[in-house]
PDB file of C-alpha atoms in Angstrom:
ATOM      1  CA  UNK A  21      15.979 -49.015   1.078  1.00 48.00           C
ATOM      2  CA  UNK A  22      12.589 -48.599   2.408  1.00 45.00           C
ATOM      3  CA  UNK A  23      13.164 -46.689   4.960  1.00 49.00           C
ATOM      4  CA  UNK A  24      14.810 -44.198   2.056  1.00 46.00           C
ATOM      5  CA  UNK A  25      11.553 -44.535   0.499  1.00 47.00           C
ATOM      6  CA  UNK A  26      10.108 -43.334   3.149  1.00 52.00           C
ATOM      7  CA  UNK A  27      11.812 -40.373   3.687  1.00 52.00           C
ATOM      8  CA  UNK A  28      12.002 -39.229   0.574  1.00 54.00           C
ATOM      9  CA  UNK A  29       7.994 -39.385   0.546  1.00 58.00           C
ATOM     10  CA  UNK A  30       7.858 -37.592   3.367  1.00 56.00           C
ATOM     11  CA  UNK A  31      10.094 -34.709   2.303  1.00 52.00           C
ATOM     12  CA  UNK A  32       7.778 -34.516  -0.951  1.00 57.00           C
ATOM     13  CA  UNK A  33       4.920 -34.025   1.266  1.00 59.00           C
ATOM     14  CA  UNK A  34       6.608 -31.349   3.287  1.00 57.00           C
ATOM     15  CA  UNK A  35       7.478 -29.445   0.048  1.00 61.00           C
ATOM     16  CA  UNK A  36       3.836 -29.885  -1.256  1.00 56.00           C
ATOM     17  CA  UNK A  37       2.726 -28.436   1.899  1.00 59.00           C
ATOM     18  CA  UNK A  38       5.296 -25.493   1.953  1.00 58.00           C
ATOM     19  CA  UNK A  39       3.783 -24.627  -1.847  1.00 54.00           C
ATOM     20  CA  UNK A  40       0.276 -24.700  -0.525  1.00 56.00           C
ATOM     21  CA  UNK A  41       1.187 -22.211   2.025  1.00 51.00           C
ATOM     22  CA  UNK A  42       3.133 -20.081  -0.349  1.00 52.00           C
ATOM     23  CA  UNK A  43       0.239 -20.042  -2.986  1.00 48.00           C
ATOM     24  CA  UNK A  44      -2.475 -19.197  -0.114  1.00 51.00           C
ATOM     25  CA  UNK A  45      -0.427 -15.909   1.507  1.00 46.00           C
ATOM     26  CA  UNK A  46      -0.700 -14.728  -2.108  1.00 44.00           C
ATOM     27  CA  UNK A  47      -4.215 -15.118  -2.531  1.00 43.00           C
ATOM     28  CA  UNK A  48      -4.666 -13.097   0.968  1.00 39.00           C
ATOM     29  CA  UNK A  49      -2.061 -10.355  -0.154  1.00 42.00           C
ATOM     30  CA  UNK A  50      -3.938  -9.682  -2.965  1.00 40.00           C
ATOM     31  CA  UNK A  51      -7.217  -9.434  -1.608  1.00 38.00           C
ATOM     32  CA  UNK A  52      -6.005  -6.889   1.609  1.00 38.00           C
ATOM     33  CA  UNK A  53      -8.217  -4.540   0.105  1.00 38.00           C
ATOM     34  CA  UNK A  54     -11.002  -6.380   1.319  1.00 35.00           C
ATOM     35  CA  UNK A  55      -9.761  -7.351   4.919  1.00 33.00           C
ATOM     36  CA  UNK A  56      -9.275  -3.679   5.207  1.00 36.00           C
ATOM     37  CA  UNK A  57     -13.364  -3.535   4.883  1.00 34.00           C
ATOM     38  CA  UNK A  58     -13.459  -5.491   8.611  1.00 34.00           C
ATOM     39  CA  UNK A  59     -10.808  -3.677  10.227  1.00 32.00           C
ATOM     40  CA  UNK A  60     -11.689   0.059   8.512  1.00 35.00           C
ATOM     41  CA  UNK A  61     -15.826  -0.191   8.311  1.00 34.00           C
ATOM     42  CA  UNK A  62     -17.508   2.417  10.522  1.00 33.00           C
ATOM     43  CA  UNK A  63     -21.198   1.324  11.622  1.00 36.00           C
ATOM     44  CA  UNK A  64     -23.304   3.626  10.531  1.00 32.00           C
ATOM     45  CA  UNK A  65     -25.007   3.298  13.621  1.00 35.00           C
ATOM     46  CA  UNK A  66     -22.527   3.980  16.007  1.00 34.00           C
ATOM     47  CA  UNK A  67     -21.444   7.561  16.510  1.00 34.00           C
ATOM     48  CA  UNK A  68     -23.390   9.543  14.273  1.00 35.00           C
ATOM     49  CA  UNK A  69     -26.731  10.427  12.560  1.00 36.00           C
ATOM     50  CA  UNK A  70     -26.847   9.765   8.923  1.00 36.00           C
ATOM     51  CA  UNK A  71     -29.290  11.910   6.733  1.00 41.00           C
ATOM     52  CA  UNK A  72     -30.025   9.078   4.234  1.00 37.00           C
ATOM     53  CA  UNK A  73     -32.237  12.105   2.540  1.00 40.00           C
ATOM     54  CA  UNK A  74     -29.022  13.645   1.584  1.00 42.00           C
ATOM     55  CA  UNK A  75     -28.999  17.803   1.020  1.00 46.00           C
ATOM     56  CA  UNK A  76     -28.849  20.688  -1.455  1.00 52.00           C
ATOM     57  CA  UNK A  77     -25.099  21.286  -0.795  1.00 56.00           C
ATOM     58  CA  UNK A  78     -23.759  22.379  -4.024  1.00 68.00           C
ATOM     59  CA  UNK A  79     -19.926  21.742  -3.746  1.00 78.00           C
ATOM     60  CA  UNK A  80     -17.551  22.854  -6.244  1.00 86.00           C
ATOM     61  CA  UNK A  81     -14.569  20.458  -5.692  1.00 93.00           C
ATOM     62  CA  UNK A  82     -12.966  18.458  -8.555  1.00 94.00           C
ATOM     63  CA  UNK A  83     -13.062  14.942  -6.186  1.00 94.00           C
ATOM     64  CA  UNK A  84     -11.046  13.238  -9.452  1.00 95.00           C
ATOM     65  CA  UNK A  85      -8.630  16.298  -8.887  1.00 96.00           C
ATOM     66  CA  UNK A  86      -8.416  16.314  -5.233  1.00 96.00           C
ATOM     67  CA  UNK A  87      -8.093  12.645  -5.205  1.00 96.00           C
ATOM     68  CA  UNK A  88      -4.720  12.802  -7.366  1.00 96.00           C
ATOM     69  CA  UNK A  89      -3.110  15.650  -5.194  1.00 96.00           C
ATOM     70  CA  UNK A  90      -3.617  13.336  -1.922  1.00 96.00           C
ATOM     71  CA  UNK A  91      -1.893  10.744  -3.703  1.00 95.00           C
ATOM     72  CA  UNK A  92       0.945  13.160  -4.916  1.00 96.00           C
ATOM     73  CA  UNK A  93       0.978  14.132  -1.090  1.00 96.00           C
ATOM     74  CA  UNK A  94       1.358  10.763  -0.098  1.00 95.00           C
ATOM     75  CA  UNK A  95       3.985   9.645  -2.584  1.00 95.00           C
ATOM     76  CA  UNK A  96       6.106  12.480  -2.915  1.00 96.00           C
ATOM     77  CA  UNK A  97       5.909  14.257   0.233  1.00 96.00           C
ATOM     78  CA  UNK A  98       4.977  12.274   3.348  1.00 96.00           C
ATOM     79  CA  UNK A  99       7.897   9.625   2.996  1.00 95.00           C
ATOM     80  CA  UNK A 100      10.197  12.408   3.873  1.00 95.00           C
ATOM     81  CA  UNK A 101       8.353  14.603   6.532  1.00 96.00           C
ATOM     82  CA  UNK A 102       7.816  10.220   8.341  1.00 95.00           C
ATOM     83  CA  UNK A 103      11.641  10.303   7.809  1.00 94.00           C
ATOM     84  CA  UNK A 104      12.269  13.971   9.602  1.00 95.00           C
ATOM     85  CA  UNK A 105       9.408  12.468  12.191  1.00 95.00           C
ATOM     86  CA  UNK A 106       8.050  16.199  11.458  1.00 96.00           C
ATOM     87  CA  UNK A 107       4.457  16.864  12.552  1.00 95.00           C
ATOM     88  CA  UNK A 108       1.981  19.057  10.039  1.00 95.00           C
ATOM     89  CA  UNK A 109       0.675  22.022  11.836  1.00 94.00           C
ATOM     90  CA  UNK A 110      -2.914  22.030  11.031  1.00 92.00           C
ATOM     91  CA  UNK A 111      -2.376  25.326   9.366  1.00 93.00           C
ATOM     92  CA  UNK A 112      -1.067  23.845   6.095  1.00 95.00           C
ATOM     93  CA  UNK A 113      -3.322  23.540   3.613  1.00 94.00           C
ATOM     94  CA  UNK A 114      -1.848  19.791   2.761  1.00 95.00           C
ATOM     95  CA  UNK A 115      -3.033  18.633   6.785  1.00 95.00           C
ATOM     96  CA  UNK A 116      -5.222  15.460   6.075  1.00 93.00           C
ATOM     97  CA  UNK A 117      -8.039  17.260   8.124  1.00 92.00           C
ATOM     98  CA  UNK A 118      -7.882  19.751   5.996  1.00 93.00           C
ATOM     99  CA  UNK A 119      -9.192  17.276   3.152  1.00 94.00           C
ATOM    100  CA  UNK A 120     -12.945  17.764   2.556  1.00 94.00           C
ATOM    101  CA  UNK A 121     -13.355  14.703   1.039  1.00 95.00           C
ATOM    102  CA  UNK A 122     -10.845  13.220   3.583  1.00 94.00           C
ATOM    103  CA  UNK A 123     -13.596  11.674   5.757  1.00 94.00           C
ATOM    104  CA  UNK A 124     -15.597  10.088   2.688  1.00 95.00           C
ATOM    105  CA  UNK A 125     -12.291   8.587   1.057  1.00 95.00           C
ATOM    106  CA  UNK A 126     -11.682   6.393   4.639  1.00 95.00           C
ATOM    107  CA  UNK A 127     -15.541   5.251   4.087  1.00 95.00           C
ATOM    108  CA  UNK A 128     -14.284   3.837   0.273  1.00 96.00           C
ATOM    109  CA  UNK A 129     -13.814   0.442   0.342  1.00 96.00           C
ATOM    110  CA  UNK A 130     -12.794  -1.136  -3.270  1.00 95.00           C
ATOM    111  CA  UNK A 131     -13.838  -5.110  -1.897  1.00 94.00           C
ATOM    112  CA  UNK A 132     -13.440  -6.601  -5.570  1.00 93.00           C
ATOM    113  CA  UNK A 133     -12.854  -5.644  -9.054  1.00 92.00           C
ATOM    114  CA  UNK A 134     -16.562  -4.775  -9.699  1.00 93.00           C
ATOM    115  CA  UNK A 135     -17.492  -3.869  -6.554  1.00 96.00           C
ATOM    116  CA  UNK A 136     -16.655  -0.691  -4.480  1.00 97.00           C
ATOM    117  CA  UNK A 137     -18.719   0.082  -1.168  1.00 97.00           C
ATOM    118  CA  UNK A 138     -19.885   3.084   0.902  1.00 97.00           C
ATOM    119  CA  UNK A 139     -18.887   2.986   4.386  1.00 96.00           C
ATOM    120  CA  UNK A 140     -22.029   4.990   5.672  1.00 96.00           C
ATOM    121  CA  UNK A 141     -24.165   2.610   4.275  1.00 96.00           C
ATOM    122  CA  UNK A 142     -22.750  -0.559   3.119  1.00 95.00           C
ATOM    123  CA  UNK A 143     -24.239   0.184  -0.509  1.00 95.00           C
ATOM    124  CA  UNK A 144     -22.054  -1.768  -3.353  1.00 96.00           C
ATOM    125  CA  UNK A 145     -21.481  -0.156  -7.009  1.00 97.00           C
ATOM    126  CA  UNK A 146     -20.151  -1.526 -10.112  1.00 95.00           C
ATOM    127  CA  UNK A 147     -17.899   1.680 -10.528  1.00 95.00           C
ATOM    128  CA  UNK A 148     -15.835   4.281  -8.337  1.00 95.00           C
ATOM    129  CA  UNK A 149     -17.201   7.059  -9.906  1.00 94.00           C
ATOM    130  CA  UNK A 150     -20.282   5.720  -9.284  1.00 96.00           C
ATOM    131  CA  UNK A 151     -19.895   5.698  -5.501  1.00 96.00           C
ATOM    132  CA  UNK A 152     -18.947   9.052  -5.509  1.00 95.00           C
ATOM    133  CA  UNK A 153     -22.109  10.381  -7.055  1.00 95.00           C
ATOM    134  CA  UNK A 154     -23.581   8.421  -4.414  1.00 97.00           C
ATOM    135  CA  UNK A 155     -21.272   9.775  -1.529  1.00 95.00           C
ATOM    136  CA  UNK A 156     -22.330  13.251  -3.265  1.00 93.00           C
ATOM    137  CA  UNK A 157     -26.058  12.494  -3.551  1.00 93.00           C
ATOM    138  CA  UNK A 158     -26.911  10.853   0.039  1.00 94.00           C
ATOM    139  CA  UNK A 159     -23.890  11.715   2.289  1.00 94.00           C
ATOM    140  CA  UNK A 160     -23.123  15.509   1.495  1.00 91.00           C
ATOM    141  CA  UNK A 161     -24.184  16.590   4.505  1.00 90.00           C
ATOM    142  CA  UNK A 162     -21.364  14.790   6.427  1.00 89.00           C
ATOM    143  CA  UNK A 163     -18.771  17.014   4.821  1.00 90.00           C
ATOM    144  CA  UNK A 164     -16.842  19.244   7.027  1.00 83.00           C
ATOM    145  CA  UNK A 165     -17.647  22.629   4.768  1.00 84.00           C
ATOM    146  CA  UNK A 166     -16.739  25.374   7.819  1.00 82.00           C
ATOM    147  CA  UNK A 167     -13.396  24.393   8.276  1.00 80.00           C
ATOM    148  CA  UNK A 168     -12.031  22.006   5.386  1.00 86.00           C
ATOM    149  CA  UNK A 169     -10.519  22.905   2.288  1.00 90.00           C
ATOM    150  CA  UNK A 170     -10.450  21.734  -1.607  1.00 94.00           C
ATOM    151  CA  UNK A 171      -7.523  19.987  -2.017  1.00 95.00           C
ATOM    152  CA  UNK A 172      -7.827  20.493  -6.000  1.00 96.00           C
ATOM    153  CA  UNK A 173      -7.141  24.309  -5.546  1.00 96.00           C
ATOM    154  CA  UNK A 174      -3.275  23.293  -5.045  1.00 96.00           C
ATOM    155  CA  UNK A 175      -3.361  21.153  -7.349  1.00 96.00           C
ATOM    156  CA  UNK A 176      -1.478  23.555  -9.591  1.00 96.00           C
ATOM    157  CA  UNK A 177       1.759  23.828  -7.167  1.00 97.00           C
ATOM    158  CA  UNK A 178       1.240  20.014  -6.809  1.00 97.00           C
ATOM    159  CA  UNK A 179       1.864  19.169 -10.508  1.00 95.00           C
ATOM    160  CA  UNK A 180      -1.929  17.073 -10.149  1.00 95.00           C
ATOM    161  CA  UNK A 181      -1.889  17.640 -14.296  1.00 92.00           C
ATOM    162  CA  UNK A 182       1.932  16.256 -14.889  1.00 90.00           C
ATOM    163  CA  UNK A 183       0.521  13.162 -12.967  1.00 89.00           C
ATOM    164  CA  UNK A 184      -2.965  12.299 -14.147  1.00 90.00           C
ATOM    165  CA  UNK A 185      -1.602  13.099 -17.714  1.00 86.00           C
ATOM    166  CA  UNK A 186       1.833  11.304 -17.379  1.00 74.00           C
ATOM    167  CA  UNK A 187       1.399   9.226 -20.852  1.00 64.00           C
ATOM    168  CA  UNK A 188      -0.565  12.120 -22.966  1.00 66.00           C
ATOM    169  CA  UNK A 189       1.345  14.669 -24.685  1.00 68.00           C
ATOM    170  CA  UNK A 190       2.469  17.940 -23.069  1.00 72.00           C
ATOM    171  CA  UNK A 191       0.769  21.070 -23.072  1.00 76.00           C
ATOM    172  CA  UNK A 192       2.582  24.396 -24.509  1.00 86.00           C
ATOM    173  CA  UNK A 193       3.908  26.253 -21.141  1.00 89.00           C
ATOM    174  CA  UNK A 194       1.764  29.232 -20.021  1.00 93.00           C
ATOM    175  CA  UNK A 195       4.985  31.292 -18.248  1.00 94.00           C
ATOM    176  CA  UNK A 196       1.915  33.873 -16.236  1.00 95.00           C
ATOM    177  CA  UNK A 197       0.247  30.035 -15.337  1.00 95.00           C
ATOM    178  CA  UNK A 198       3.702  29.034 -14.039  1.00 95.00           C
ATOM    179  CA  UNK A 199       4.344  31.566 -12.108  1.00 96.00           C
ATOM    180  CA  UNK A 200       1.205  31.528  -9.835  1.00 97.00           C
ATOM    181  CA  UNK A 201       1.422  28.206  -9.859  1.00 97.00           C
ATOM    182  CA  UNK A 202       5.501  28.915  -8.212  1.00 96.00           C
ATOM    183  CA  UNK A 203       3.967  31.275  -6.058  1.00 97.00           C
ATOM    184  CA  UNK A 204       1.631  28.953  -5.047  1.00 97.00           C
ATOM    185  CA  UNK A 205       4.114  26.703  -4.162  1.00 97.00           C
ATOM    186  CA  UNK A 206       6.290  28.596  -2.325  1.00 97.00           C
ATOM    187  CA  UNK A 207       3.586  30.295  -0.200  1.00 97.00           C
ATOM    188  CA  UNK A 208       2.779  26.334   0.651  1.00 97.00           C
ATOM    189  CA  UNK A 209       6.258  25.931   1.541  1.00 97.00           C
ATOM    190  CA  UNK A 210       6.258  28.797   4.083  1.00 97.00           C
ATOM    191  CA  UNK A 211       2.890  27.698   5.778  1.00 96.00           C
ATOM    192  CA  UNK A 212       3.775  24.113   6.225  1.00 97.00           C
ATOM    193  CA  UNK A 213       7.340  24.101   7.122  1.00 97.00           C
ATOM    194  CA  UNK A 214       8.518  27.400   8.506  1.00 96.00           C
ATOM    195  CA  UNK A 215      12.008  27.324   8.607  1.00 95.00           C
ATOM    196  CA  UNK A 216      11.926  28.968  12.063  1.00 95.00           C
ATOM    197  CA  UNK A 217      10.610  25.936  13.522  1.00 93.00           C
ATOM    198  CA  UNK A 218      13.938  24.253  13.648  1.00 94.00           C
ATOM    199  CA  UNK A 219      16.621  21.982  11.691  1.00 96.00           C
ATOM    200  CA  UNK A 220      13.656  19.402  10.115  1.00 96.00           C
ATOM    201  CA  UNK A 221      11.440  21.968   9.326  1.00 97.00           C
ATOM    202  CA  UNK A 222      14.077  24.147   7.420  1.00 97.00           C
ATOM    203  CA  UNK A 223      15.245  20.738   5.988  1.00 97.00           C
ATOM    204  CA  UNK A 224      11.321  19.992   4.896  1.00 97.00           C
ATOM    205  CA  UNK A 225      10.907  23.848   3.364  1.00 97.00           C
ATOM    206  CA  UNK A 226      14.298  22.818   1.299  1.00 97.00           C
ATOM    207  CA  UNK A 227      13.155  19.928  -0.088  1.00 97.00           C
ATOM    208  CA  UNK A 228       9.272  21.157  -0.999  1.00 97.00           C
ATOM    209  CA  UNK A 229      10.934  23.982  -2.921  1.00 97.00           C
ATOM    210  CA  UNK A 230      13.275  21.562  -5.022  1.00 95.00           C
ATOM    211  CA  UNK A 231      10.557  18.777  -5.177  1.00 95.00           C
ATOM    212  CA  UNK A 232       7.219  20.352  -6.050  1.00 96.00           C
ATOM    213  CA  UNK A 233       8.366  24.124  -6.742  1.00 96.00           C
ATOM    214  CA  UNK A 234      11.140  24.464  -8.762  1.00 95.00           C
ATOM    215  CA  UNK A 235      10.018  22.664 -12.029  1.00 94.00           C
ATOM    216  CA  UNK A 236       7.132  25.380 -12.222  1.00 95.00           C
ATOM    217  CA  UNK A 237       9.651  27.162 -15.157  1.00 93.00           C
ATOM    218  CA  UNK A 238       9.005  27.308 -18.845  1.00 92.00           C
ATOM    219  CA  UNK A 239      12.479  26.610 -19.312  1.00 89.00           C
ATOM    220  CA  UNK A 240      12.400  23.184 -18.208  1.00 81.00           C
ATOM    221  CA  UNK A 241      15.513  22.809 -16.200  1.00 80.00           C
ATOM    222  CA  UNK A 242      13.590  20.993 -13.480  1.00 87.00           C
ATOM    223  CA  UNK A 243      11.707  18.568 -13.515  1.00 90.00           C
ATOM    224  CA  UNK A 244       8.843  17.654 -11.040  1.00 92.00           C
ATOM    225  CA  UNK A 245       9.337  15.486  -7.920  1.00 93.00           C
ATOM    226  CA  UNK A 246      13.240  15.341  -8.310  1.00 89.00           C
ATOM    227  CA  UNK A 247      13.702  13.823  -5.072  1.00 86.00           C
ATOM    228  CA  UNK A 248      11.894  10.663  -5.805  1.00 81.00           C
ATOM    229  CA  UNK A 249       8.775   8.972  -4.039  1.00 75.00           C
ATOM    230  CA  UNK A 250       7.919   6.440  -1.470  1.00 70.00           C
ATOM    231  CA  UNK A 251       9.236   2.860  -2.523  1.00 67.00           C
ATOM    232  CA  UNK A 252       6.634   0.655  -3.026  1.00 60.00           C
ATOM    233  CA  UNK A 253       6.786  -3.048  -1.719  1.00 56.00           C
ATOM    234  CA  UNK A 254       5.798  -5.901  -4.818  1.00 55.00           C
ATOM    235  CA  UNK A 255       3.378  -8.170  -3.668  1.00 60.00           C
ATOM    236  CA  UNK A 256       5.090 -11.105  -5.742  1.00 63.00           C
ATOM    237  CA  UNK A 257       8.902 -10.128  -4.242  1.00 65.00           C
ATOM    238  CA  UNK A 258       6.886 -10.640  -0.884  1.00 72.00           C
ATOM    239  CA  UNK A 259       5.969 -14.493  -2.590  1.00 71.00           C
ATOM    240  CA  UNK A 260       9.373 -15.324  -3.725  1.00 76.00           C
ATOM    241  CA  UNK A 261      10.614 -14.210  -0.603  1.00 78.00           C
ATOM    242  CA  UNK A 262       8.853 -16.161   1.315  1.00 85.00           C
ATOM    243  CA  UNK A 263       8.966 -19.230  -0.831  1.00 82.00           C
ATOM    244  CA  UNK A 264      13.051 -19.358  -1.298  1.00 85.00           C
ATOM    245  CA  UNK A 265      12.816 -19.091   2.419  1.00 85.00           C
ATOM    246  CA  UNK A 266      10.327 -22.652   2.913  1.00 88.00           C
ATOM    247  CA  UNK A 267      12.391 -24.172  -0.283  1.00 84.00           C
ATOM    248  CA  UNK A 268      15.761 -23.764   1.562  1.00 83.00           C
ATOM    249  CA  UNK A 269      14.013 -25.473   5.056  1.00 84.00           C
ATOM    250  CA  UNK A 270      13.068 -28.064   2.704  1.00 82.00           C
ATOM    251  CA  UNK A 271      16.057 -28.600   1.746  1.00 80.00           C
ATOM    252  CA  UNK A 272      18.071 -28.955   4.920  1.00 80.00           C
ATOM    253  CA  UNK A 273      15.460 -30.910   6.199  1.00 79.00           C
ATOM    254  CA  UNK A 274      15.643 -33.390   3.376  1.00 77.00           C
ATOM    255  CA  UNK A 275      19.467 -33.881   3.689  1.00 81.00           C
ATOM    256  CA  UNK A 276      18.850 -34.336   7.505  1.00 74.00           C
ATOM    257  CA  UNK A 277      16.378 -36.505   6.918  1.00 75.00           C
ATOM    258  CA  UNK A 278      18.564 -38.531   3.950  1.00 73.00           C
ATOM    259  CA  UNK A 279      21.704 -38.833   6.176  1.00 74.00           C
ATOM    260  CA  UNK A 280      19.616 -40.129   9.440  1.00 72.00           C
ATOM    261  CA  UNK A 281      17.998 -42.374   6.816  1.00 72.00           C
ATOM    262  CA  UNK A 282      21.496 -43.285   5.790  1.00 70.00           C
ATOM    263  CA  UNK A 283      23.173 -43.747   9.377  1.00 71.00           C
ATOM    264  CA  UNK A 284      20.215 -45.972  10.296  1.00 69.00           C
ATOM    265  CA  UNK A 285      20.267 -48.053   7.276  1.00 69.00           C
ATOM    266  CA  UNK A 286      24.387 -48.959   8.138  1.00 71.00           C
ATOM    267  CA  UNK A 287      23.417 -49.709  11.713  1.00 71.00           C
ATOM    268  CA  UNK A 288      20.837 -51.803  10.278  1.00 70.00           C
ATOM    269  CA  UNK A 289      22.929 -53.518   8.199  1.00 67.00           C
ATOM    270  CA  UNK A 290      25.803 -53.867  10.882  1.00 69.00           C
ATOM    271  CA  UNK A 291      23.104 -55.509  13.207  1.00 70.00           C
ATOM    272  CA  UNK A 292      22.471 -57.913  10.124  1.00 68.00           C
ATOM    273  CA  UNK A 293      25.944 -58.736   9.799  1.00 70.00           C
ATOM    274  CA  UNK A 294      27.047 -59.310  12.956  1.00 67.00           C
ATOM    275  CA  UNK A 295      23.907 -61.265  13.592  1.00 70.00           C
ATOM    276  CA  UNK A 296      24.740 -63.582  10.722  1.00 66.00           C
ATOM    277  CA  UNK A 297      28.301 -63.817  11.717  1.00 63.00           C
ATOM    278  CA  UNK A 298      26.737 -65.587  15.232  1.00 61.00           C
ATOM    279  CA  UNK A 299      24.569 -68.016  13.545  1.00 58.00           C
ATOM    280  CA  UNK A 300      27.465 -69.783  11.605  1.00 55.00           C
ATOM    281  CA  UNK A 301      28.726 -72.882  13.770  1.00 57.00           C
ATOM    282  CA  UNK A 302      31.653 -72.786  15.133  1.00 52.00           C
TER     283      UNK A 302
END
């Protein structure tokens, strides 16, 4: 019976311990925004000047704009040029180098939910949009103005309104805004996946047309990205995961455990018995 005791004790420790565990890779999954600080920070030392004077560049670029199409890029598009494992020629407008703000987005790091810090300089603000007026006021002059692009100016093709307003009500349809905003589109299409390229470029050229081009119609047949986005992983599916998976070794270890418990008490008690049986006289 003690020795059951014991057991059980320890398999209540083990199951304590498997929580603990459980409860701490949570904890770090949630604050990966701020490990990414370590392994993304540039030194501002190393590899560069910085004019901490900042410049008189005056550039007209919606960053809130040019922000959202990158993220329509990423969600909507990327996920199936990875899948084709089809490279962007430089030439498309939608290249990441092509990005002006590209550079200045890597050197954003969000390290809590008040703070957000500048990569150049390691300054901390309350605010994102506060960082950028920094980024705009003291690091200008690292922008790549000769041979980047505004990513807002496709916004248009890219349906940036449809996703920054997704919960607001619709807008009447402008057919003549429409259709530059198909043409647009299409010339997009042509530039970054010319169907004489081969099989995954023609398949890529498809697909842009029917994900991103197609709903630019006043009849509203269409609808924008069609084809879906890239699936996101939940932090807390990663948890329960992980913690049915240390439950379930719990488990079997507690009936191994109970049944060598088990086997040794009867052995015990056979030992007992037959000892007994030898001290009676004969």
């Amino acid at each position: 019976m003690k020795m059951w005791v014991w057991h059980h004790r320890l398999v209540l420790f083990c199951i304590v311990c498997g929580l603990c565990f459980s409860l701490q890779f949570t904890m770090v999954s949630s604050t990966s925004s701020a490990a990414h600080t370590d392994h993304g920070h540039v030194d501002s030392n190393a590899g560069r000047t910085l004019n901490q004077e900042g410049s008189n560049h005056q550039i007209h670029c919606s960053r809130e704009r040019s922000r959202a199409a990158w993220k329509i890029i990423q969600e909507y598009l990327m996920p199936f040029v990875e899948k084709e494992k089809y490279h962007i020629s430089k030439r498309c407008w939608l290249h990441p180098d092509n990005d002006i703000y590209r550079d200045q987005e890597q050197h954003k790091f969000h390290i809590d939910i008040n703070e957000w810090q500048c990569g150049y300089c390691k300054k901390s603000f309350y605010e994102e949009k506060h960082l950028d007026q920094h980024f705009d006021n003291r690091h200008s002059n690292l922008l790549n103005l000769s041979e980047s692009h505004c990513l807002a100016d496709v916004c248009g093709a890219l349906h940036c309104d449809h996703e920054m307003n997704s919960g607001s009500k619709k807008s009447k349809c402008n057919p003549a805004a429409a259709a530059r905003n198909k043409h647009l589109c299409e010339t997009l299409a042509d530039s970054c996946f010319p169907v004489n390229e081969g099989p995954g470029a023609s398949r890529l050229h498809e697909f842009f047309l029917h994900q991103f081009c197609d709903a630019h119609s006043c009849t509203g047949s269409s609808k924008p990205f069609s084809r879906g986005r890239r699936k996101k992983t939940s932090v807390f599916y990663i948890f329960v995961s992980i913690l049915l998976v240390i439950l379930l070794l719990l488990y079997y270890l507690y009936i191994y455990l109970y049944q060598r418990g088990m086997k040794g008490e009867t052995q015990m008690l056979k030992r007992i018995s037959q000892t007994s049986r030898k001290k009676k006289p004969s």
